[in-house]
Coordinates of C-alpha atoms and ligand atoms in Angstrom, one line a residue:
X144 CA 10.3 -26.0 24.3
X145 CA 11.6 -25.2 27.8
X146 CA 15.6 -25.5 26.4
X147 CA 14.9 -23.0 24.1
X148 CA 13.7 -20.1 26.5
X149 CA 16.8 -20.7 28.9
X150 CA 19.6 -21.2 26.9
X151 CA 21.8 -18.1 25.9
X152 CA 22.1 -17.0 22.4
X153 CA 25.2 -15.3 19.9
X154 CA 23.1 -13.4 17.7
X155 CA 19.3 -12.6 18.2
X156 CA 17.7 -12.5 15.1
X157 CA 14.5 -10.0 15.4
X158 CA 12.1 -11.0 12.4
X159 CA 9.3 -8.4 11.8
X160 CA 5.8 -9.4 10.8
X161 CA 6.6 -7.9 7.3
X162 CA 10.2 -9.3 6.9
X163 CA 9.0 -13.0 6.5
X164 CA 11.9 -14.5 4.3
X165 CA 14.6 -16.5 5.3
X166 CA 17.1 -15.1 2.5
X167 CA 16.7 -12.0 4.3
X168 CA 20.2 -10.4 5.5
X169 CA 19.0 -10.8 9.1
X170 CA 19.8 -14.9 8.5
X171 CA 23.4 -14.3 6.8
X172 CA 25.8 -16.5 8.9
X173 CA 22.9 -17.7 10.8
X174 CA 24.2 -20.7 12.8
X175 CA 21.3 -22.7 14.6
X176 CA 24.1 -24.2 17.1
X177 CA 24.1 -21.0 18.9
X178 CA 21.9 -18.3 17.2
X179 CA 18.3 -17.8 17.6
X180 CA 15.1 -16.0 15.9
X181 CA 12.8 -13.9 18.0
X182 CA 9.4 -13.0 16.6
X183 CA 6.9 -10.3 18.3
X184 CA 3.5 -10.7 18.3
X185 CA 2.5 -7.2 20.0
X186 CA -1.1 -5.8 20.6
X187 CA 0.6 -2.1 20.3
X188 CA 1.1 -2.7 16.3
X189 CA -2.6 -3.6 16.6
X190 CA -3.7 -0.6 17.9
X191 CA -1.7 2.4 17.4
X192 CA -4.4 2.9 14.8
X193 CA -7.5 1.0 14.7
X194 CA -6.9 -1.8 12.2
X195 CA -8.9 -4.1 9.6
X196 CA -9.4 -7.5 11.0
X197 CA -8.3 -9.1 7.8
X198 CA -5.0 -7.1 8.3
X199 CA -4.4 -8.6 11.6
X200 CA -5.2 -11.8 10.8
X201 CA -3.1 -12.0 7.9
X202 CA -0.2 -10.4 9.8
X203 CA -0.6 -13.0 12.9
X204 CA -1.2 -15.7 10.2
X205 CA 1.7 -15.4 8.5
X206 CA 4.0 -14.5 11.2
X207 CA 3.0 -18.0 12.9
X208 CA 3.2 -20.0 9.7
X209 CA 6.9 -18.5 9.3
X210 CA 7.3 -19.5 12.7
X211 CA 6.7 -23.1 12.2
X212 CA 8.8 -23.0 8.7
X213 CA 12.0 -21.8 10.8
X214 CA 11.2 -24.7 13.7
X215 CA 11.2 -27.3 10.7
X216 CA 14.4 -26.2 9.4
X217 CA 15.8 -26.4 13.0
X218 CA 16.0 -23.2 13.9
X219 CA 15.6 -22.0 17.5
X220 CA 12.6 -19.6 17.5
X221 CA 11.6 -17.8 20.7
X222 CA 7.9 -16.5 19.7
X223 CA 5.7 -14.1 21.8
X224 CA 2.1 -14.9 21.0
X225 CA -0.3 -11.9 21.5
X226 CA -1.9 -13.9 24.0
X227 CA 1.1 -15.3 25.3
X228 CA 1.1 -14.5 29.6
X229 CA 4.4 -12.3 29.7
X230 CA 3.8 -10.6 26.5
X231 CA 4.6 -7.1 27.5
X232 CA 2.4 -5.5 24.4
X233 CA 5.1 -3.4 22.6
X234 CA 8.2 -3.8 20.7
X235 CA 10.5 -1.7 23.1
X236 CA 9.3 -4.1 26.3
X237 CA 9.5 -7.2 24.7
X238 CA 12.9 -6.8 23.7
X239 CA 14.1 -5.6 26.9
X240 CA 12.6 -8.8 28.5
X241 CA 13.9 -11.2 25.7
X242 CA 17.1 -9.6 25.7
X243 CA 17.3 -10.3 29.4
X244 CA 16.5 -13.9 29.5
X245 CA 18.5 -14.9 26.1
X246 CA 21.7 -12.5 26.7
X247 CA 22.4 -12.0 23.3
X248 CA 25.8 -10.1 22.0
X249 CA 24.1 -8.9 19.4
X250 CA 20.4 -8.0 17.9
X251 CA 20.3 -8.5 14.2
X252 CA 17.4 -7.3 11.9
X253 CA 16.8 -6.4 8.6
X254 CA 16.2 -3.2 8.0
X255 CA 12.4 -2.5 9.1
X256 CA 9.5 -1.0 6.7
X257 CA 8.8 1.8 8.9
X258 CA 10.4 4.5 10.3
X259 CA 8.5 4.5 13.8
X260 CA 9.5 0.8 14.5
X261 CA 13.6 0.7 13.3
X262 CA 13.4 4.0 15.9
X263 CA 11.7 2.1 18.9
X264 CA 14.0 -0.9 18.4
X265 CA 17.3 0.6 18.0
X266 CA 16.4 3.0 21.1
X267 CA 15.2 -0.6 23.1
X268 CA 18.4 -2.1 22.0
X269 CA 20.3 1.0 23.5
X270 CA 18.8 0.5 26.8
X271 CA 19.8 -2.5 27.5
X272 CA 23.2 -1.8 26.1
X273 CA 22.6 -4.7 23.3
X274 CA 24.7 -3.8 20.2
X275 CA 22.3 -3.7 17.3
X276 CA 23.0 -4.8 13.5
X277 CA 20.4 -3.5 11.3
X278 CA 21.1 -4.9 7.8
X279 CA 19.9 -4.0 4.1
X280 CA 17.0 -5.4 3.3
X281 CA 17.3 -7.4 0.2
X282 CA 13.9 -8.1 -0.8
X283 CA 13.9 -4.7 -2.3
X284 CA 16.0 -4.8 -5.8
X285 CA 17.1 -0.9 -5.4
X286 CA 19.6 -0.7 -2.7
X287 CA 19.0 2.6 -0.6
X288 CA 22.5 4.0 -1.5
X289 CA 21.7 3.3 -5.1
X290 CA 18.6 5.2 -4.7
X291 CA 20.4 8.2 -3.3
X292 CA 22.8 8.2 -6.2
X293 CA 19.8 8.2 -8.3
X294 CA 18.4 11.4 -6.8
X295 CA 21.5 13.4 -6.2
X296 CA 22.0 16.3 -8.1
X297 CA 18.6 15.9 -9.4
X298 CA 16.2 19.2 -9.3
X299 CA 13.3 16.6 -9.1
X300 CA 12.5 12.8 -9.0
X301 CA 10.4 11.1 -11.5
X302 CA 9.3 7.7 -11.8
X303 CA 9.7 7.7 -15.5
X304 CA 13.6 8.1 -15.4
X305 CA 14.1 6.2 -12.4
X306 CA 12.3 3.5 -14.1
X307 CA 14.1 3.5 -17.0
X308 CA 17.4 3.0 -15.3
X309 CA 15.9 0.1 -13.1
X310 CA 15.2 -1.6 -16.4
X311 CA 18.6 -1.0 -18.1
X312 CA 20.7 -1.7 -14.9
X313 CA 18.7 -5.0 -14.5
X314 CA 18.3 -6.2 -17.9
X315 CA 14.5 -6.6 -17.6
X316 CA 12.6 -6.2 -21.0
X317 CA 15.6 -4.9 -22.7
X318 CA 16.8 -5.7 -26.3
X319 CA 20.3 -4.6 -26.2
X320 CA 20.1 -0.8 -25.5
X321 CA 16.4 -0.5 -26.7
X322 CA 13.1 -1.4 -24.7
X323 CA 11.3 -4.4 -25.8
X324 CA 8.5 -3.6 -28.3
X325 CA 10.0 -0.6 -29.1
X326 CA 8.7 1.8 -26.2
X327 CA 9.3 2.0 -22.6
X328 CA 5.1 2.8 -22.0
X329 CA 2.2 1.4 -23.3
X330 CA -0.2 3.4 -21.1
X331 CA -2.4 4.8 -24.2
X332 CA -3.6 1.3 -24.6
X333 CA -4.1 0.8 -20.9
X334 CA -7.1 3.0 -20.3
X335 CA -10.2 0.7 -21.5
X336 CA -13.2 0.8 -19.3
X337 CA -14.8 -2.6 -19.2
X338 CA -18.1 -2.2 -20.5
X339 CA -17.8 -3.6 -23.5
X340 CA -15.9 -6.7 -22.6
X341 CA -18.0 -7.4 -19.5
X342 CA -16.4 -9.5 -16.3
X343 CA -18.3 -13.0 -16.8
X344 CA -14.9 -14.1 -18.2
X345 CA -12.7 -12.7 -15.5
X346 CA -11.0 -15.6 -13.3
X347 CA -11.0 -14.0 -9.3
X348 CA -7.8 -14.4 -7.4
X349 CA -7.1 -17.9 -6.3
X350 CA -8.7 -18.5 -3.0
X351 CA -6.9 -20.1 -0.1
X352 CA -9.3 -21.7 2.9
X353 CA -7.7 -21.1 6.3
X354 CA -5.9 -23.7 7.4
X355 CA -5.8 -24.4 11.4
X356 CA -3.5 -21.9 12.2
X357 CA -5.3 -19.2 10.6
X358 CA -8.8 -20.3 11.9
X359 CA -7.0 -20.2 15.5
X360 CA -6.0 -16.6 14.8
X361 CA -9.5 -15.6 13.0
X362 CA -11.0 -16.7 16.4
X363 CA -8.2 -14.9 18.6
X364 CA -9.0 -11.4 16.3
X365 CA -12.3 -12.1 16.5
X366 CA -12.3 -12.0 20.0
X367 CA -9.6 -9.9 20.9
X368 CA -10.4 -7.0 18.5
X369 CA -14.2 -7.2 17.9
X370 CA -14.4 -3.6 17.4
X371 CA -11.6 -3.0 14.7
X372 CA -12.9 -2.1 11.2
X373 CA -13.8 -4.7 8.8
X374 CA -15.2 -7.6 8.3
X375 CA -13.4 -11.1 8.8
X376 CA -15.6 -13.4 6.9
X377 CA -14.2 -14.9 3.3
X378 CA -10.8 -14.2 4.4
X379 CA -8.5 -15.9 1.9
X380 CA -5.0 -14.4 1.6
X381 CA -2.2 -16.5 0.9
X382 CA 0.0 -16.7 4.1
X383 CA 2.7 -18.5 3.2
X384 CA 5.7 -18.8 1.0
X385 CA 4.0 -21.8 -0.7
X386 CA 0.4 -20.3 -1.3
X387 CA 2.1 -17.1 -2.3
X388 CA 4.0 -18.6 -5.1
X389 CA 0.4 -20.4 -5.8
X390 CA -0.9 -16.7 -6.1
X391 CA 1.5 -15.7 -8.8
X392 CA 1.2 -18.6 -11.1
X393 CA -2.5 -17.9 -10.5
X394 CA -2.4 -14.4 -11.8
X395 CA 0.0 -15.2 -14.5
X396 CA -2.1 -17.5 -16.0
X397 CA -5.6 -16.0 -15.9
X398 CA -5.0 -12.4 -15.1
X399 CA -2.0 -11.0 -16.3
X400 CA -2.4 -11.0 -20.3
X401 CA -5.3 -8.3 -19.7
X402 CA -3.7 -6.4 -16.9
X403 CA -2.7 -3.9 -18.7
X404 CA -5.6 -3.0 -20.8
X405 CA -8.0 -2.8 -18.1
X406 CA -5.9 -1.7 -15.2
X407 CA -7.9 1.5 -15.2
X408 CA -11.5 0.0 -15.1
X409 CA -13.6 -0.1 -12.1
X410 CA -16.8 -2.1 -11.7
X411 CA -19.4 -2.5 -9.2
X412 CA -19.1 -6.0 -7.2
X413 CA -15.5 -7.0 -9.1
X414 CA -12.7 -5.9 -6.4
X415 CA -9.6 -7.3 -8.5
X416 CA -10.7 -7.2 -12.1
X417 CA -7.3 -8.4 -14.1
X418 CA -5.2 -7.0 -10.9
X419 CA -3.0 -9.8 -9.2
X420 CA -3.8 -9.1 -5.5
X421 CA -0.2 -9.8 -5.0
X422 CA 0.7 -6.8 -3.0
X423 CA 0.4 -8.3 1.0
X424 CA 2.5 -11.1 -0.1
X425 CA 5.1 -8.8 -1.5
X426 CA 5.2 -6.6 1.2
X427 CA 5.1 -9.1 3.9
X428 CA 8.2 -10.8 1.7
X429 CA 6.4 -13.9 1.1
X430 CA 6.9 -13.5 -2.4
X431 CA 10.0 -12.2 -4.2
X432 CA 9.3 -9.4 -6.3
X433 CA 12.0 -10.3 -9.0
X434 CA 10.1 -14.1 -9.1
X435 CA 7.0 -12.1 -9.6
X436 CA 9.0 -9.9 -12.4
X437 CA 10.6 -13.1 -14.1
X438 CA 7.2 -14.8 -14.3
X439 CA 5.8 -12.1 -15.9
X440 CA 9.0 -11.6 -18.5
X441 CA 8.6 -15.5 -19.3
X442 CA 5.1 -15.3 -19.8
X443 CA 5.7 -12.7 -22.5
X444 CA 8.2 -14.4 -23.8
X445 CA 6.4 -17.6 -24.2
X446 CA 3.7 -15.7 -26.3
X447 CA 1.3 -15.9 -23.5
X448 CA 0.6 -12.2 -22.2
X449 CA 1.1 -9.1 -25.1
X450 CA 3.9 -6.3 -24.3
X451 CA 1.6 -3.7 -23.0
X452 CA 0.4 -6.0 -20.1
X453 CA 3.7 -7.2 -19.2
X454 CA 5.6 -3.9 -19.3
X455 CA 2.5 -2.4 -17.2
X456 CA 3.1 -4.9 -14.8
X457 CA 6.8 -4.7 -14.8
X458 CA 6.6 -1.1 -14.2
X459 CA 4.6 -1.3 -10.9
X460 CA 7.0 -3.7 -9.5
X461 CA 10.3 -2.6 -10.8
X462 CA 9.3 0.4 -11.3
X463 CA 6.8 2.3 -8.8
X464 CA 7.2 -0.2 -5.8
X465 CA 10.9 1.1 -5.7
X466 CA 10.5 4.3 -6.5
X467 CA 8.1 4.6 -3.7
X468 CA 10.5 2.7 -1.0
X469 CA 13.3 5.0 -2.2
X470 CA 11.4 8.0 -1.5
X471 CA 10.4 7.3 2.0
X472 CA 14.0 6.5 2.9
X473 CA 15.0 9.7 0.9
X474 CA 13.1 11.9 2.5
X475 CA 11.7 10.3 6.3
X476 CA 10.7 11.8 9.0
X477 CA 10.2 15.3 7.5
X478 CA 8.0 13.9 4.9
X479 CA 5.1 12.8 7.1
X480 CA 4.5 16.5 7.8
X481 CA 4.3 17.8 4.8
X482 CA 1.1 19.4 3.8
X483 CA 1.7 21.7 0.6
X484 CA -2.1 22.3 0.2
X485 CA -2.4 23.1 3.9
X486 CA -5.3 20.9 4.2
X487 CA -6.5 20.3 7.6
X488 CA -10.2 18.9 7.6
X489 CA -10.2 15.1 9.4
X490 CA -11.4 12.1 7.4
X491 CA -15.4 11.7 7.3
X492 CA -16.8 9.1 9.4
X493 CA -18.4 7.2 6.5
X494 CA -14.9 6.3 4.8
X495 CA -14.9 3.7 7.4
X496 CA -18.8 2.4 7.1
X497 CA -19.4 3.4 3.8
X498 CA -22.8 5.1 4.7
X499 CA -22.7 7.6 2.1
X500 CA -25.3 8.3 -1.1
X501 CA -22.0 8.4 -3.1
X502 CA -22.2 5.4 -5.0
X503 CA -18.7 5.5 -6.1
X504 CA -17.5 5.6 -2.1
X505 CA -19.8 3.6 -1.2
X506 CA -18.9 0.8 -3.2
X507 CA -15.3 1.3 -3.0
X508 CA -15.3 1.6 1.1
X509 CA -18.1 -1.4 1.2
X510 CA -15.5 -3.6 -0.8
X511 CA -12.9 -2.4 1.9
X512 CA -14.6 -3.3 4.6
X513 CA -14.8 -7.1 3.0
X514 CA -11.6 -7.3 1.5
X515 CA -9.1 -5.0 3.0
X516 CA -8.2 -4.2 -0.8
X517 CA -8.9 -1.5 -3.0
X518 CA -6.9 -1.5 -6.7
X519 CA -4.9 1.3 -7.8
X520 CA -7.4 3.5 -9.5
X521 CA -10.1 3.1 -6.8
X522 CA -7.2 4.3 -3.9
X523 CA -5.9 7.0 -6.5
X524 CA -9.2 8.4 -8.5
X525 CA -12.1 7.6 -5.9
X526 CA -11.2 7.3 -2.5
X527 CA -7.8 9.6 -2.6
X528 CA -9.2 11.9 -5.1
X529 CA -12.3 12.5 -2.9
X530 CA -10.1 13.2 0.3
X531 CA -8.0 15.6 -1.4
X532 CA -11.0 17.4 -3.3
X533 CA -12.6 17.6 0.2
X534 CA -9.3 19.0 1.9
X535 CA -8.8 16.4 4.6
X536 CA -5.3 16.5 5.9
X537 CA -2.7 14.2 4.3
X538 CA -1.4 12.5 7.5
X539 CA -5.3 11.7 8.4
X540 CA -5.9 10.3 5.0
X541 CA -2.6 8.1 5.9
X542 CA -3.9 7.0 8.9
X543 CA -7.1 6.0 7.7
X544 CA -5.3 3.9 4.5
X545 CA -3.1 1.8 7.0
X546 CA -6.3 0.8 9.0
X547 CA -8.5 -0.1 5.9
X548 CA -5.9 -2.1 3.8
X549 CA -4.3 -5.4 4.2
X550 CA -1.4 -4.6 2.4
X551 CA -0.3 -1.2 3.8
X552 CA 2.8 -0.7 5.6
X553 CA 4.5 3.1 6.6
X554 CA 6.9 2.8 3.7
X555 CA 4.6 2.4 0.9
X556 CA 1.1 3.7 2.4
X557 CA 2.7 7.2 3.3
X558 CA 4.2 8.3 -0.2
X559 CA 1.5 6.8 -2.2
X560 CA -1.2 8.7 -0.2
X561 CA 0.4 11.5 1.4
X562 CA 2.4 12.2 -1.9
X563 CA 1.0 10.3 -4.7
X564 CA -2.5 11.0 -4.0
X565 CA -2.4 14.1 -1.6
X566 CA -0.1 16.3 -3.5
X567 CA 0.9 16.9 0.4
X568 CA 4.5 16.4 -0.7
X569 CA 4.3 19.2 -3.3
X570 CA 5.2 17.2 -5.9
X571 CA 7.9 14.8 -4.7
X572 CA 6.2 11.7 -5.7
X573 CA 3.9 13.0 -8.4
X574 CA 4.3 16.0 -11.0
X575 CA 0.6 17.4 -10.2
X576 CA -2.0 16.6 -8.0
X577 CA -4.5 14.0 -9.3
X578 CA -7.7 16.0 -9.7
X579 CA -10.3 15.2 -11.5
X580 CA -13.8 15.6 -11.2
X581 CA -16.8 13.2 -11.3
X582 CA -16.8 13.1 -15.1
X583 CA -14.0 10.6 -14.6
X584 CA -15.2 8.3 -12.5
X585 CA -18.3 8.4 -14.9
X586 CA -16.1 7.3 -17.6
X587 CA -13.9 4.8 -15.9
X588 CA -16.4 2.6 -14.0
X589 CA -20.0 2.0 -14.0
X590 CA -20.9 3.7 -10.5
X591 CA -22.5 7.0 -11.6
X592 CA -26.0 5.6 -13.8
X593 CA -27.3 4.0 -10.1
X594 CA -26.4 7.1 -8.1
X595 CA -28.5 10.0 -6.9
X596 CA -25.9 12.5 -8.3
X597 CA -25.2 13.9 -11.4
X598 CA -21.3 13.6 -12.4
X599 CA -21.6 16.4 -15.1
X600 CA -23.4 19.1 -12.8
X601 CA -21.3 21.1 -10.1
X602 CA -24.2 22.8 -8.4
X603 CA -27.5 22.1 -7.3
X604 CA -28.4 19.6 -4.7
X605 CA -28.4 16.7 -7.7
X606 CA -24.7 18.0 -8.4
X607 CA -22.1 15.3 -7.9
X608 CA -20.3 16.0 -4.9
X609 CA -16.6 15.4 -6.4
X610 CA -17.4 17.3 -9.4
X611 CA -18.5 20.4 -7.0
X612 CA -15.2 19.6 -4.9
X613 CA -13.4 19.3 -8.0
X614 CA -14.2 23.2 -9.1
X615 CA -14.0 24.3 -5.7
X616 CA -10.2 22.3 -5.2
X617 CA -8.7 24.2 -8.5
X618 CA -10.1 27.3 -7.0
X619 CA -9.0 27.4 -3.5
X620 CA -5.7 26.1 -4.5
X621 CA -4.9 28.2 -7.0
X622 CA -2.2 30.3 -5.7
X623 CA -0.3 26.8 -4.8
X624 CA -0.8 25.4 -8.6
X625 CA -0.6 27.8 -10.4
X626 CA 2.9 27.9 -11.6
X627 CA 2.5 23.9 -12.5
X628 CA 2.5 24.2 -16.3
X629 CA 0.4 20.5 -16.1
X630 CA -2.3 22.3 -14.3
X631 CA -2.9 24.7 -17.0
X632 CA -5.3 23.6 -18.9
X633 CA -7.8 22.7 -15.8
X634 CA -7.4 26.2 -14.3
X635 CA -8.2 27.5 -18.2
X636 CA -11.6 25.5 -17.6
X637 CA -12.1 27.3 -14.2
X638 CA -11.5 30.7 -15.6
X639 CA -14.8 29.9 -18.2
X640 CA -17.0 29.9 -15.6
X641 CA -18.6 33.1 -14.4
X642 CA -19.0 34.6 -11.5
X643 CA -22.8 33.4 -10.2
X644 CA -21.5 29.8 -11.0
X645 CA -18.3 30.0 -9.1
X646 CA -20.4 31.7 -6.1
X647 CA -22.6 28.7 -6.4
X648 CA -19.9 26.0 -6.5
X649 CA -18.3 27.6 -3.4
X650 CA -21.4 27.9 -1.3
X651 CA -21.7 24.0 -2.1
X652 CA -18.4 23.0 -1.3
X653 CA -18.5 24.5 1.9
X654 CA -21.6 23.1 2.9
X655 CA -20.3 19.9 1.9
X656 CA -16.9 20.2 3.7
X657 CA -19.1 20.9 7.0
X658 CA -21.7 18.2 6.4
X659 CA -19.1 15.5 5.6
X660 CA -16.6 16.1 8.2
X661 CA -19.0 16.3 10.9
X662 CA -18.7 12.8 12.2
X663 CA -15.5 11.4 12.5
X664 CA -14.1 8.0 13.6
X665 CA -10.8 8.3 15.0
Ligands
FAD182 P1 -1.5 -5.0 -9.1 O1 -2.3 -3.9 -9.8 O2 -1.6 -6.1 -9.3 O3 0.2 -4.2 -9.6 C1 1.3 -5.1 -9.0 C2 1.6 -4.8 -7.6 O4 2.6 -3.5 -8.4 C3 1.4 -4.6 -6.9 O5 1.0 -5.6 -6.0 C4 2.3 -3.4 -6.1 O6 3.4 -4.4 -5.1 C5 3.2 -3.0 -7.0 N1 2.7 -1.6 -6.9 C6 1.3 -1.0 -8.0 N2 2.0 0.1 -7.6 C7 2.5 0.7 -6.9 C8 3.0 2.0 -6.0 N3 2.2 3.2 -6.8 N4 3.5 1.5 -5.2 C9 4.0 0.7 -4.6 N5 3.8 -0.7 -5.1 C10 3.1 -0.6 -6.3 N6 0.4 -0.4 -2.4 C11 0.8 -1.4 -1.5 O7 1.6 -2.0 -1.4 N7 0.8 -0.9 -0.1 C12 -0.1 0.3 0.0 O8 -0.1 0.7 1.1 C13 -0.3 1.0 -1.1 N8 -1.3 2.4 -0.9 C14 -1.7 3.1 -1.8 C15 -2.3 4.5 -1.7 C16 -2.5 4.8 -3.0 C17 -3.6 6.2 -2.3 C18 -2.3 4.6 -4.3 C19 -2.6 5.5 -5.1 C20 -1.7 3.6 -4.0 C21 -1.1 2.6 -3.2 N9 -0.5 1.6 -3.2 C22 0.0 0.7 -2.2 C23 -0.3 0.8 -4.5 C24 -1.3 0.0 -5.6 O9 -2.3 0.7 -5.6 C25 -1.2 -1.2 -4.8 O10 0.1 -1.9 -4.6 C26 -1.9 -2.4 -5.3 O11 -3.3 -1.5 -5.7 C27 -2.4 -3.6 -4.9 O12 -3.6 -4.6 -5.8 P2 -2.2 -5.8 -6.7 O13 -1.3 -6.5 -6.0 O14 -3.9 -6.4 -6.9 O15 -1.5 -4.6 -7.4
DLZ183 C1 1.0 -4.6 11.4 C2 1.4 -5.5 12.1 C3 0.6 -5.8 13.1 C4 -0.8 -6.1 13.2 N1 1.5 -6.8 14.4 C5 3.0 -6.8 14.0 C6 3.1 -7.9 15.3 O1 2.8 -8.1 16.3 N2 4.7 -7.9 15.4 C7 5.4 -7.5 14.4 O2 6.6 -7.8 14.1 N3 4.9 -6.7 13.3 C8 3.6 -6.6 13.3 N4 3.2 -5.8 12.3 C9 3.9 -4.7 11.1 C10 4.6 -3.7 11.9 O3 3.4 -2.8 12.4 C11 5.2 -3.0 11.0 O4 4.6 -2.8 9.8 C12 6.7 -3.7 10.6 O5 7.2 -4.1 11.8 C13 7.6 -3.0 9.9 O6 8.8 -3.6 9.7
SF4_184 FE1 -19.5 9.1 -7.6 FE2 -20.2 11.1 -8.5 FE3 -20.4 9.5 -9.9 FE4 -22.1 9.7 -7.6 S1 -22.3 10.5 -9.4 S2 -20.8 7.7 -8.4 S3 -20.8 10.5 -6.4 S4 -18.9 10.4 -9.4

């Protein structure tokens, strides 16, 4: 150990908490005789936004497992533990300290997943006159230059065009020039609700019980971050590559075949339904997205899963995941400030606590508190929808999202939240606001029958707040959305309401906005 701390390094390879793969470009030409690895647990990353306890355990435990794996390979690893004596608590000061200590000729790293972190690290290296070599992140399938070329000359970016290009370029689910199954998209088959099938036969994602490393981290987080949001009981995320691969196998075997059909369904007490719960291991680089795609395609070829599910899953990873990342790096840093609908309200405090009478919000937030997880439609069509209809500032919704989800990293949370769910980017990620009333939630979930509100009603004390706020959203944003052809039908329905009804909706919406944002958390 003492040898490791005193020996100078040729290259100092910095590995961040979401870059836990020895195949990454930062390790190209790594020579264990003269190079060293640097991993930093820093308080600032856990506190710049209050973060869910399970998210903290996931990052710190996965980092420690990766450290051990590298050491087993014979790599020299300088690991700054959060509770280490000299830890200076942030990337900039820690990098300076370690550069002084190891005097490398170069600081090497893979491109971070957060614009802020990349700028800070570059600044730190400059301040100690250390050359820095930031290498492309090969964990993603689409290189950033290729995304830039895709975007060049296009008036607007659309997932569908990008996705088809990716299918063709990487020859995924292709039959010559045609898509396997004769169609690019099976969404029509993928909107079933679960009421008929029931949930008894669904096998929950495989649970990974904490080992001694994770147990130590659990104690540390419980002690140091007692006031962080979320609950730690039941933490069972995969934290190393072997567990990540086991989680993938479990999904392919037990849930992929129904993934497509029920991907939009929502059920009380069923956080995962047929979803994969692979976002964390993908985002921490414990699982390569190509392996996830190949495993799903192999299941289709072996007749173990139907095309609507396999295509749906491939679309999420080869399409959406890569598209979102492309948009982030194409549009940052200006993207973070976009606020096309000029929404300015703060996030209500109950979005952290779940203390509200709205059943859909209460169940979804309680699920977040327990698991740091919600599936796509809960994010988009319950939690995100509610924030947009209420009029919360898009960047604040992103901050809330970073604080409540285990899988949130800036590159993926920001375009999904500010862009897709809040329409803050005015249509870069999606072509229209995902606006819907409580009727949508009533159709796709079992939240409404036990709720004290009525999803069909827009005014009155028992009116569903989402339905009231939906009509008010259309009305107050009419100017900004009236030229969007995809909003025409919704605006026409708004026009059918008479003056008295519109007045009642407006009054109730203002009351809801003021009452709900009276108490905030951040
Ligand atoms: P599954 O439903 O099983 O999907 C498989 C995989 O596809 C996911 O693991 C994920 O890697 C990928 N994927 C699907 N949709 C997207 C997408 N829109 N963007 C990127 N990857 C996608 N995903 C994150 O990983 N981190 C986030 O912070 C995040 N924030 C989101 C915020 C909002 C408002 C919305 C609408 C979506 C967000 N997503 C985010 C995308 C998606 O909801 C999650 O990836 C998914 O719910 C994670 O659960 P799962 O692994 O069970 O996914
Ligand atoms: C989320 C997180 C946390 C809580 N802690 C650390 C840390 O101590 N060290 C680290 O390298 N990364 C951490 N992360 C992830 C970062 O906040 C950030 O998302 C990534 O560095 C971006 O690539
Ligand atoms: Fe949510 Fe409205 Fe349904 Fe209640 S009635 S669960 S608030 S959508």
